[in-house]
Amino acid sequence: MIPLRIKVEANADQPFVVRLRSFEVDAWEQRTERLNPFDATLERVGPEGADYVGEGGSIRILGLDPSKIDGDVLLVNPRRGTADRLIRSSSQHNTFLVTERCDQICLMCSQPPKKHHVDLFQYFETAALLAPEGATIGISGGEPTLFKDRLFGFLESVLDARPDLSFHVLTNGQHFEEADRHAMGRIDQGRVVWGIPLYSRDPGVHDEIVGKAGAHARLLGSLALMCRLGAQVELRTVLMRPNADRLPHLARFIVSTLPFIRTWAVMQMENIGFGRMNWKALFYDSSEGFDVVGRSIDLVRSRGIDALLYNFPLCTVPEPSRHLAPATISDWKRSYREECDGCSLKARCGGFFEWHPANHGYSNLGAIQ
Ligand code: SF4
């Protein structure tokens, strides 16, 4: 697995953001690109680590090849001797975890909520401004809109300063209100996609899955507001036993009531957090029962709404629908199995989450020749 938290040595008291430049400063003089005050250039590499120096001081990176971290943006915690790789310059999968608090408690949550919260928005803003040209940055939690004033201000500020950037924000859609119209209107909605989960047409089933009474009704109110604001919505439905049979019912609801959404993503479960605890009760083997999925996405697509399959190993999807299953599992947590050796689809298959169980749960799986 690609490490997102690395060991460092830095002579500082407070956390700080730095961008690593794995070229010696002389080499920079040959380049047209200018160094930023947050940049630190490579001074030397030795058995004890790679030393970088910048305007803010020096930092030693332990255990990583400098050529693999050029352009990475770190949030350094000098007291702990660690740094979080907020931006990996070579990756399309950079996400800022803005909080671990949440007001829902979903049965399959991969990142169960915690009470503790530390506001890191000032660091996220600095890091985003140092991102590579044209990057899309993910925002997730917990529930980011629990701190919506900070979130909206962050999005507005970064998008104003960097016209090339865009964001994908995961939110449970429980906290948007009419009163947010002004703040949301200041954000360039053309460069933000809001990923919002809806698990069922049936309010009781949805509320049971998210562990919150009234969540379904609140969510529909938020979606109506998002429509009025012209926001881009990616509706997300994790496929599970409690909602799989009625997926076509949800598809009909989407085309009749939510035709403004940009994408409907049907997603396979992640075996971690509550998802692992509840795996046996929830996991739906779509390699056997793909019919409900196929009928549902066909209906939505026939009405001009994009429908996609996230986190589905390609061999579990019938061939006519495979083009709808992009490799969505982030590079740092993606793995493949023995069965994948020699598979002709491997290059475009997202495989499995690193922590997916060896007895994988799919009854039909295997290399496609
Ligand atoms: S065998 Fe592995 S690589 Fe091939 S389609 Fe299945 S999961 Fe993907």
Short mmCIF file of C-alpha atoms and ligand atoms in Angstrom, two decimals:
data_model
loop_
_atom_site.label_atom_id
_atom_site.label_comp_id
_atom_site.label_asym_id
_atom_site.label_seq_id
_atom_site.Cartn_x
_atom_site.Cartn_y
_atom_site.Cartn_z
CA MET A 1 0.00 0.00 0.00
CA ILE A 2 1.26 3.52 -0.79
CA PRO A 3 2.03 5.28 2.53
CA LEU A 4 0.02 8.45 3.14
CA ARG A 5 1.71 9.21 6.48
CA ILE A 6 5.49 9.23 6.49
CA LYS A 7 8.27 9.71 9.02
CA VAL A 8 10.13 13.02 9.05
CA GLU A 9 12.50 15.05 11.17
CA ALA A 10 11.91 18.80 11.30
CA ASN A 11 13.19 21.41 13.66
CA ALA A 12 9.95 23.31 14.33
CA ASP A 13 7.33 23.67 17.05
CA GLN A 14 4.17 24.07 15.03
CA PRO A 15 2.65 22.11 12.13
CA PHE A 16 3.46 23.51 8.69
CA VAL A 17 2.87 22.84 5.00
CA VAL A 18 5.74 22.25 2.62
CA ARG A 19 6.05 21.21 -1.02
CA LEU A 20 9.00 18.96 -1.81
CA ARG A 21 11.13 19.64 -4.86
CA SER A 22 13.40 16.70 -5.52
CA PHE A 23 15.95 18.73 -7.47
CA GLU A 24 18.93 20.54 -6.12
CA VAL A 25 18.60 24.30 -6.12
CA ASP A 26 21.15 24.67 -8.98
CA ALA A 27 18.92 22.54 -11.16
CA TRP A 28 16.08 24.90 -10.46
CA GLU A 29 17.99 27.79 -11.92
CA GLN A 30 17.83 25.99 -15.30
CA ARG A 31 14.02 25.76 -15.10
CA THR A 32 11.42 28.35 -16.00
CA GLU A 33 9.21 27.37 -13.05
CA ARG A 34 9.75 29.59 -10.03
CA LEU A 35 10.15 28.34 -6.50
CA ASN A 36 7.32 29.12 -4.11
CA PRO A 37 8.00 30.18 -0.49
CA PHE A 38 6.47 26.85 0.57
CA ASP A 39 8.92 24.85 -1.59
CA ALA A 40 11.85 22.97 -0.12
CA THR A 41 14.53 21.72 -2.53
CA LEU A 42 16.61 18.59 -2.17
CA GLU A 43 19.97 19.28 -0.56
CA ARG A 44 21.38 15.79 -0.16
CA VAL A 45 20.44 12.14 0.07
CA GLY A 46 22.14 9.77 2.49
CA PRO A 47 21.50 6.56 4.40
CA GLU A 48 19.83 8.58 7.16
CA GLY A 49 17.27 10.16 4.80
CA ALA A 50 16.70 12.89 2.21
CA ASP A 51 17.30 16.46 3.37
CA TYR A 52 15.26 19.31 1.89
CA VAL A 53 15.79 23.00 2.55
CA GLY A 54 13.45 25.91 1.95
CA GLU A 55 12.63 29.40 3.19
CA GLY A 56 10.80 27.89 6.17
CA GLY A 57 13.76 25.75 7.28
CA SER A 58 14.89 22.19 6.69
CA ILE A 59 13.17 18.84 6.78
CA ARG A 60 14.47 15.27 6.56
CA ILE A 61 12.30 12.63 4.87
CA LEU A 62 12.83 9.08 6.04
CA GLY A 63 12.30 5.89 4.08
CA LEU A 64 11.10 7.29 0.74
CA ASP A 65 12.86 7.69 -2.59
CA PRO A 66 13.01 11.47 -3.35
CA SER A 67 12.22 10.84 -7.02
CA LYS A 68 8.85 9.39 -5.95
CA ILE A 69 7.79 12.42 -3.90
CA ASP A 70 8.76 15.35 -6.12
CA GLY A 71 5.94 17.90 -5.97
CA ASP A 72 4.22 16.24 -3.01
CA VAL A 73 2.63 18.63 -0.52
CA LEU A 74 3.02 17.62 3.12
CA LEU A 75 1.37 18.68 6.34
CA VAL A 76 4.22 18.20 8.78
CA ASN A 77 3.64 17.50 12.46
CA PRO A 78 7.16 18.08 13.82
CA ARG A 79 6.38 17.03 17.38
CA ARG A 80 5.15 13.63 16.27
CA GLY A 81 7.86 13.29 13.61
CA THR A 82 5.25 12.53 10.93
CA ALA A 83 3.88 14.17 7.81
CA ASP A 84 0.63 13.57 5.93
CA ARG A 85 0.97 13.55 2.16
CA LEU A 86 -1.99 15.87 1.49
CA ILE A 87 -1.15 16.04 -2.21
CA ARG A 88 0.73 13.32 -4.04
CA SER A 89 1.67 15.04 -7.27
CA SER A 90 1.62 11.86 -9.36
CA SER A 91 -1.81 10.75 -8.15
CA GLN A 92 -5.36 11.49 -9.29
CA HIS A 93 -6.65 10.43 -5.85
CA ASN A 94 -5.85 13.21 -3.40
CA THR A 95 -8.42 13.73 -0.66
CA PHE A 96 -8.52 16.03 2.35
CA LEU A 97 -10.18 14.43 5.38
CA VAL A 98 -11.61 17.57 6.95
CA THR A 99 -13.28 16.00 9.98
CA GLU A 100 -13.99 12.63 11.54
CA ARG A 101 -17.24 13.82 13.11
CA CYS A 102 -20.54 12.77 11.58
CA ASP A 103 -24.22 13.00 12.50
CA GLN A 104 -25.07 9.70 10.79
CA ILE A 105 -23.87 6.24 11.68
CA CYS A 106 -24.19 4.22 8.49
CA LEU A 107 -24.25 0.43 8.72
CA MET A 108 -21.43 0.06 6.18
CA CYS A 109 -19.38 3.16 7.10
CA SER A 110 -15.74 2.60 6.18
CA GLN A 111 -14.53 5.35 8.52
CA PRO A 112 -16.62 5.22 11.71
CA PRO A 113 -17.12 8.69 13.20
CA LYS A 114 -15.12 10.06 16.12
CA LYS A 115 -16.03 12.91 18.45
CA HIS A 116 -12.71 14.69 18.25
CA HIS A 117 -12.27 17.43 15.65
CA VAL A 118 -9.28 19.59 14.77
CA ASP A 119 -9.82 22.41 12.27
CA LEU A 120 -7.11 22.08 9.59
CA PHE A 121 -8.71 24.27 6.92
CA GLN A 122 -5.86 26.80 6.95
CA TYR A 123 -3.42 23.99 6.05
CA PHE A 124 -5.78 22.50 3.45
CA GLU A 125 -6.07 25.89 1.76
CA THR A 126 -2.30 26.30 1.55
CA ALA A 127 -1.93 22.74 0.26
CA ALA A 128 -4.65 23.13 -2.38
CA LEU A 129 -2.97 26.27 -3.71
CA LEU A 130 0.21 24.21 -4.21
CA ALA A 131 -1.57 21.39 -6.09
CA PRO A 132 -0.47 20.45 -9.63
CA GLU A 133 -2.09 22.18 -12.59
CA GLY A 134 -5.62 20.97 -13.29
CA ALA A 135 -5.98 18.78 -10.19
CA THR A 136 -9.29 17.59 -8.78
CA ILE A 137 -9.15 17.38 -5.00
CA GLY A 138 -11.50 15.21 -2.94
CA ILE A 139 -13.05 16.46 0.29
CA SER A 140 -14.34 13.87 2.71
CA GLY A 141 -14.99 13.05 6.35
CA GLY A 142 -16.81 12.33 8.63
CA GLU A 143 -19.26 14.91 7.44
CA PRO A 144 -17.58 18.01 5.98
CA THR A 145 -20.74 20.17 6.08
CA LEU A 146 -20.85 19.99 9.88
CA PHE A 147 -18.32 22.81 9.39
CA LYS A 148 -19.99 24.27 6.34
CA ASP A 149 -19.03 27.89 6.94
CA ARG A 150 -15.38 26.90 6.92
CA LEU A 151 -15.91 24.53 3.99
CA PHE A 152 -17.74 27.07 1.83
CA GLY A 153 -15.12 29.74 2.57
CA PHE A 154 -12.32 27.30 1.70
CA LEU A 155 -13.92 26.30 -1.62
CA GLU A 156 -14.64 29.89 -2.62
CA SER A 157 -11.16 31.07 -1.76
CA VAL A 158 -9.25 28.25 -3.50
CA LEU A 159 -11.42 28.25 -6.61
CA ASP A 160 -11.04 32.02 -6.93
CA ALA A 161 -7.25 31.80 -6.63
CA ARG A 162 -6.77 28.73 -8.84
CA PRO A 163 -9.07 28.70 -11.90
CA ASP A 164 -7.60 25.34 -12.98
CA LEU A 165 -8.64 23.36 -9.87
CA SER A 166 -11.86 21.51 -9.11
CA PHE A 167 -13.29 19.64 -6.11
CA HIS A 168 -15.30 16.52 -5.40
CA VAL A 169 -17.03 16.82 -2.01
CA LEU A 170 -18.54 13.82 -0.22
CA THR A 171 -21.42 14.87 2.02
CA ASN A 172 -24.45 13.22 3.60
CA GLY A 173 -26.62 16.12 2.40
CA GLN A 174 -28.13 16.75 5.85
CA HIS A 175 -27.03 20.33 6.41
CA PHE A 176 -27.79 22.42 3.32
CA GLU A 177 -30.34 25.14 4.00
CA GLU A 178 -32.01 28.00 2.17
CA ALA A 179 -29.83 30.31 4.25
CA ASP A 180 -26.74 28.84 2.51
CA ARG A 181 -27.87 30.19 -0.84
CA HIS A 182 -25.62 33.23 -0.67
CA ALA A 183 -22.47 31.36 0.43
CA MET A 184 -23.09 28.55 -2.08
CA GLY A 185 -23.69 31.13 -4.80
CA ARG A 186 -20.19 32.51 -4.31
CA ILE A 187 -18.66 29.09 -5.07
CA ASP A 188 -18.08 28.29 -8.74
CA GLN A 189 -20.50 25.34 -8.87
CA GLY A 190 -19.19 24.39 -12.30
CA ARG A 191 -16.02 23.16 -10.60
CA VAL A 192 -17.52 21.31 -7.64
CA VAL A 193 -19.25 17.92 -7.72
CA TRP A 194 -21.19 17.04 -4.58
CA GLY A 195 -21.24 13.27 -3.93
CA ILE A 196 -24.41 12.59 -1.92
CA PRO A 197 -25.72 9.16 -0.82
CA LEU A 198 -29.30 8.00 -1.29
CA TYR A 199 -29.77 4.34 -0.42
CA SER A 200 -33.43 3.73 -1.09
CA ARG A 201 -36.69 5.23 -2.34
CA ASP A 202 -38.20 3.93 0.89
CA PRO A 203 -37.57 6.43 3.74
CA GLY A 204 -37.60 3.65 6.34
CA VAL A 205 -34.87 1.66 4.57
CA HIS A 206 -32.70 4.72 3.98
CA ASP A 207 -33.04 5.95 7.57
CA GLU A 208 -32.25 2.48 8.91
CA ILE A 209 -29.08 2.27 6.80
CA VAL A 210 -27.81 5.70 7.88
CA GLY A 211 -28.95 5.29 11.51
CA LYS A 212 -30.87 8.56 11.62
CA ALA A 213 -34.64 9.08 11.75
CA GLY A 214 -35.85 11.66 9.24
CA ALA A 215 -32.61 11.59 7.22
CA HIS A 216 -34.39 10.65 3.97
CA ALA A 217 -36.81 13.59 4.13
CA ARG A 218 -33.98 15.99 5.03
CA LEU A 219 -31.89 14.69 2.17
CA LEU A 220 -34.64 15.20 -0.39
CA GLY A 221 -35.00 18.79 0.81
CA SER A 222 -31.26 19.32 0.32
CA LEU A 223 -31.34 17.79 -3.16
CA ALA A 224 -34.16 20.14 -4.16
CA LEU A 225 -32.06 23.07 -2.95
CA MET A 226 -29.00 21.80 -4.83
CA CYS A 227 -31.14 21.66 -7.97
CA ARG A 228 -32.23 25.28 -7.52
CA LEU A 229 -28.61 26.34 -6.99
CA GLY A 230 -27.45 24.58 -10.14
CA ALA A 231 -25.07 22.36 -8.16
CA GLN A 232 -23.59 19.25 -9.80
CA VAL A 233 -24.79 16.21 -7.86
CA GLU A 234 -23.36 12.72 -8.04
CA LEU A 235 -25.96 10.54 -6.30
CA ARG A 236 -24.33 7.54 -4.61
CA THR A 237 -25.99 4.25 -3.66
CA VAL A 238 -23.98 1.55 -1.90
CA LEU A 239 -25.38 -1.80 -2.98
CA MET A 240 -26.34 -3.97 0.00
CA ARG A 241 -28.79 -6.71 0.86
CA PRO A 242 -31.27 -4.30 2.49
CA ASN A 243 -31.58 -2.18 -0.67
CA ALA A 244 -30.55 -4.41 -3.59
CA ASP A 245 -33.92 -5.94 -4.44
CA ARG A 246 -35.58 -2.52 -4.60
CA LEU A 247 -32.83 -0.88 -6.67
CA PRO A 248 -35.08 -0.66 -9.78
CA HIS A 249 -37.64 1.14 -7.60
CA LEU A 250 -34.97 3.69 -6.66
CA ALA A 251 -34.00 4.02 -10.33
CA ARG A 252 -37.61 4.90 -11.23
CA PHE A 253 -37.67 7.47 -8.43
CA ILE A 254 -34.45 9.05 -9.72
CA VAL A 255 -35.73 9.47 -13.28
CA SER A 256 -39.09 10.82 -12.15
CA THR A 257 -38.04 13.06 -9.24
CA LEU A 258 -34.30 13.76 -9.48
CA PRO A 259 -33.64 14.07 -13.22
CA PHE A 260 -31.27 16.99 -12.61
CA ILE A 261 -28.53 14.83 -11.07
CA ARG A 262 -25.36 14.57 -13.07
CA THR A 263 -24.45 10.94 -12.25
CA TRP A 264 -25.87 7.98 -10.37
CA ALA A 265 -23.11 5.84 -8.90
CA VAL A 266 -24.01 2.34 -7.72
CA MET A 267 -21.20 1.25 -5.43
CA GLN A 268 -19.85 -1.99 -4.01
CA MET A 269 -19.09 -2.16 -0.27
CA GLU A 270 -15.73 -1.60 1.36
CA ASN A 271 -14.70 -4.24 3.92
CA ILE A 272 -13.42 -1.98 6.67
CA GLY A 273 -14.87 -0.13 9.65
CA PHE A 274 -18.56 -0.92 10.18
CA GLY A 275 -18.55 -2.43 6.68
CA ARG A 276 -16.33 -5.21 8.01
CA MET A 277 -18.39 -5.69 11.18
CA ASN A 278 -21.63 -5.99 9.20
CA TRP A 279 -20.21 -7.65 6.08
CA LYS A 280 -22.08 -10.93 6.35
CA ALA A 281 -25.43 -9.23 6.81
CA LEU A 282 -24.89 -6.56 4.15
CA PHE A 283 -22.63 -7.74 1.32
CA TYR A 284 -24.60 -8.32 -1.87
CA ASP A 285 -22.91 -10.63 -4.37
CA SER A 286 -23.43 -8.69 -7.58
CA SER A 287 -21.44 -11.28 -9.54
CA GLU A 288 -24.49 -13.55 -9.10
CA GLY A 289 -27.30 -11.07 -8.83
CA PHE A 290 -26.32 -8.44 -11.39
CA ASP A 291 -29.77 -8.39 -12.98
CA VAL A 292 -31.26 -5.80 -10.56
CA VAL A 293 -28.21 -3.60 -11.04
CA GLY A 294 -28.26 -3.92 -14.83
CA ARG A 295 -31.98 -3.12 -15.11
CA SER A 296 -31.63 -0.12 -12.81
CA ILE A 297 -28.69 1.51 -14.55
CA ASP A 298 -30.23 0.82 -17.97
CA LEU A 299 -33.40 2.65 -16.96
CA VAL A 300 -31.54 5.68 -15.65
CA ARG A 301 -29.28 5.83 -18.69
CA SER A 302 -32.24 5.56 -21.04
CA ARG A 303 -33.46 8.87 -19.56
CA GLY A 304 -30.16 10.64 -20.24
CA ILE A 305 -28.62 10.38 -16.75
CA ASP A 306 -25.13 8.91 -16.46
CA ALA A 307 -25.02 5.75 -14.35
CA LEU A 308 -21.75 4.22 -13.24
CA LEU A 309 -20.55 1.25 -11.19
CA TYR A 310 -17.93 2.10 -8.57
CA ASN A 311 -15.67 -0.46 -6.87
CA PHE A 312 -16.88 -3.38 -9.01
CA PRO A 313 -14.14 -5.84 -10.10
CA LEU A 314 -14.62 -5.97 -13.88
CA CYS A 315 -14.97 -9.75 -14.08
CA THR A 316 -18.04 -9.53 -11.79
CA VAL A 317 -19.80 -7.29 -14.32
CA PRO A 318 -21.34 -8.70 -17.53
CA GLU A 319 -19.38 -7.65 -20.58
CA PRO A 320 -21.98 -5.18 -22.00
CA SER A 321 -21.86 -3.13 -18.78
CA ARG A 322 -18.10 -3.17 -18.15
CA HIS A 323 -17.56 0.18 -19.81
CA LEU A 324 -19.66 1.67 -16.97
CA ALA A 325 -17.27 0.43 -14.28
CA PRO A 326 -14.25 2.76 -14.04
CA ALA A 327 -11.27 1.92 -11.80
CA THR A 328 -12.50 3.94 -8.83
CA ILE A 329 -10.55 2.41 -5.96
CA SER A 330 -7.83 4.94 -5.07
CA ASP A 331 -4.32 3.89 -6.07
CA TRP A 332 -3.02 3.90 -2.49
CA LYS A 333 -5.58 1.31 -1.30
CA ARG A 334 -5.97 -0.81 -4.45
CA SER A 335 -4.83 -4.44 -4.73
CA TYR A 336 -5.26 -7.49 -6.92
CA ARG A 337 -5.58 -11.21 -6.17
CA GLU A 338 -3.93 -14.34 -7.43
CA GLU A 339 -6.92 -14.81 -9.70
CA CYS A 340 -5.96 -11.60 -11.47
CA ASP A 341 -2.62 -12.92 -12.77
CA GLY A 342 -2.71 -12.88 -16.54
CA CYS A 343 -6.13 -11.21 -16.70
CA SER A 344 -6.56 -9.21 -19.90
CA LEU A 345 -8.71 -6.63 -18.08
CA LYS A 346 -6.27 -5.88 -15.28
CA ALA A 347 -4.95 -2.63 -16.77
CA ARG A 348 -8.38 -1.02 -16.63
CA CYS A 349 -9.80 -2.88 -13.63
CA GLY A 350 -9.90 -1.19 -10.21
CA GLY A 351 -9.39 -4.55 -8.49
CA PHE A 352 -10.10 -4.70 -4.77
CA PHE A 353 -9.62 -2.63 -1.67
CA GLU A 354 -6.36 -3.63 -0.01
CA TRP A 355 -8.35 -4.95 2.96
CA HIS A 356 -10.86 -6.98 0.97
CA PRO A 357 -11.08 -10.48 2.54
CA ALA A 358 -9.27 -13.38 0.89
CA ASN A 359 -12.53 -15.33 0.68
CA HIS A 360 -13.72 -12.43 -1.41
CA GLY A 361 -17.49 -12.80 -1.20
CA TYR A 362 -17.94 -12.86 -4.99
CA SER A 363 -18.94 -16.30 -6.19
CA ASN A 364 -18.02 -15.56 -9.81
CA LEU A 365 -14.61 -14.04 -10.21
CA GLY A 366 -11.54 -14.77 -12.26
CA ALA A 367 -9.15 -13.72 -14.97
CA ILE A 368 -10.64 -12.87 -18.35
CA GLN A 369 -8.42 -14.09 -21.19
S1 SF4 B 1 -9.55 -11.12 -12.44
FE1 SF4 B 1 -8.80 -9.37 -11.24
S2 SF4 B 1 -7.99 -7.93 -12.74
FE2 SF4 B 1 -9.30 -9.36 -13.84
S3 SF4 B 1 -11.28 -8.38 -13.92
FE3 SF4 B 1 -11.27 -9.73 -12.13
S4 SF4 B 1 -10.66 -8.42 -10.43
FE4 SF4 B 1 -10.12 -7.34 -12.30
#
